[in-house]
Amino acid sequence: MCLIVFKLYKPAVNIHEQLLLTEPMRHYYAQTMRTLITCLFLLAFVPVALPQAYDLVIESGRVMDPESGLDAMRNIGVRGNKIAHIALEQLTGKRVIDAHGLIVAPGFIDLHQHGQDLDSQRVKALDGVTSALEMEIGKPDVASFLKAKENKSLINYGSTASHVAARALVLGAPISKDAILPKSGAATNEPASAEQLRRIEDRLRSELDSGALGIGMGIQYTPGATRLEVIDIFRLAAERRLPVYTHVRSAGRVEPGSSIEAVGEVIAGAAISGASLHIVHINSSCGKDALECMAMIAGARARGLDVTTEAYPYEAGMTYINSALFDAGWQQKFNMDYHDLMLPETGERLTKERFEELHSSNQAQLVITFSNTMQVVDSLIPNPLVMIASDGDKGHPRNAGTYSRILARYVRQQGTITLLDALRKMTLMPAQMLERSTPAARFKGRMQEGADADITIFDLNSVGDRSTYQDPMQPSVGVQYLIVGGTVLVDGGKLVSNTYPGRALVVPMAR
Ligand SMILES: [Zn+2]
């Protein structure tokens, strides 16, 4: 329009000539003049180089994308919540981050995060994590979880539908919305009747309708669930074309009830139903038999089953001491004793008396379980089928340190995983797992044009965990910048306050 006005105005005329114009012509030129002034005014507000004006530019970093194999110096242009451009040439933006000498990677995705509180999210962000989801067990009420997190979350979140919670609800011992596991009792240890099983499935269907990303089954926490109940829940997941995430029925070498039997049970569930299966924390569920469990998973995959797994890089686990996991026989089963249990707050090692007091209590007390060796864990983590997930919650160093520990221990110190492979385990593989539930995950875990701008920028020379069993919430170091959906959340190694860019990952309604 402005160009047309320029053309129209061209024949007109200096101020003297205007005096000779007729009234309608004078009116016409005055009108044209006004439009021209408006156009010039508007043009003054258009940036000179509009196509290059990104909201954020990350300059001169070593950009790594595990899917395409990109590992080179590039400049990144972020517009809104998306990676708009990845280029060799210089880009201009409203804010420019100098990433010279730093790794620019997709934000880490943690499929197994119980601590969804802000304190936990702060240490996750400083550990490089941009998405942390409760997939193992699932929140007991997905709709209220999602609502409570809306615009109040530092990083992205999501949940499975909880079989444990649905079962506890139907069997008369509902879990409060802040907890995830029930106390050991009739609701966990008795079989469900056919009618109860129907109601458990109804509850799970309604949780899936609320946006849950699959079904979470903590089978070890519901020993009363029969083999048939497990298969029926797998069938329900398959009917909705969603995966089952599971903490398998048992651990240890004692038969019946070994970890080998437990892994076999869920692989059979996947084979019978057709549901995808993700076995959580293979390091703690299989302990010293972890490598054999990996061989079982590899075998199932070779036969065409969709079975995946994850591990965290610590020798100790952590769980609730009043749960069914510590019902009679646990010492023989896990080859552990009272002194292998430690209270995270005080470092107190348990005795028989103290154990019995805490196991029978209604109080949900966490306990650290020294159940594995670093030798087993170190041989497990580099396996190409193992993705990294933290099983994080307050009280265990894995909450704050898992991802930096992978980079420090396995990439930098031991050299048993390449940097690109470590990133694959922490970004692309979990994103691909989530793609089984939601197409939104196709834009996660990638440094590609069009992907979500969830980006971790760290110094490979200094990145490392600082959390310990004595000081579990000590944040990691080395993550210089963290970008969540285009918003800078960690800036120069420090958290930005009052910024809540985290968004929900959910199953689309229409599915
Ligand atoms: Zn677990």
mmCIF file of N, CA, C and O and ligand atoms in Angstrom, residues 112 136 221 247 280-281 391, ligand 1:
data_model
loop_
_atom_site.group_PDB
_atom_site.id
_atom_site.type_symbol
_atom_site.label_atom_id
_atom_site.label_comp_id
_atom_site.label_asym_id
_atom_site.label_seq_id
_atom_site.Cartn_x
_atom_site.Cartn_y
_atom_site.Cartn_z
ATOM 1 N N HIS A 112 11.871 -40.558 34.926
ATOM 2 C CA HIS A 112 11.620 -41.179 36.227
ATOM 3 C C HIS A 112 11.975 -40.201 37.335
ATOM 4 O O HIS A 112 13.067 -40.255 37.917
ATOM 5 N N GLU A 136 7.222 -43.939 36.466
ATOM 6 C CA GLU A 136 7.343 -45.280 37.057
ATOM 7 C C GLU A 136 6.034 -45.720 37.714
ATOM 8 O O GLU A 136 5.492 -46.780 37.410
ATOM 9 N N TYR A 221 5.191 -53.147 44.678
ATOM 10 C CA TYR A 221 4.466 -52.479 45.764
ATOM 11 C C TYR A 221 3.025 -52.974 45.884
ATOM 12 O O TYR A 221 2.302 -52.559 46.783
ATOM 13 N N HIS A 247 7.980 -50.995 37.504
ATOM 14 C CA HIS A 247 8.927 -51.490 38.503
ATOM 15 C C HIS A 247 8.502 -52.947 38.703
ATOM 16 O O HIS A 247 7.400 -53.203 39.195
ATOM 17 N N VAL A 280 11.719 -49.920 34.449
ATOM 18 C CA VAL A 280 12.482 -48.843 35.092
ATOM 19 C C VAL A 280 13.654 -49.401 35.904
ATOM 20 O O VAL A 280 13.681 -50.592 36.239
ATOM 21 N N HIS A 281 14.604 -48.541 36.195
ATOM 22 C CA HIS A 281 15.813 -48.817 36.999
ATOM 23 C C HIS A 281 16.243 -50.295 37.010
ATOM 24 O O HIS A 281 16.213 -50.962 38.033
ATOM 25 N N ASP A 391 15.172 -41.579 38.895
ATOM 26 C CA ASP A 391 14.400 -42.066 40.046
ATOM 27 C C ASP A 391 14.538 -41.058 41.195
ATOM 28 O O ASP A 391 14.644 -41.419 42.361
HETATM 29 ZN ZN ZN B 1 11.077 -48.093 41.647
#
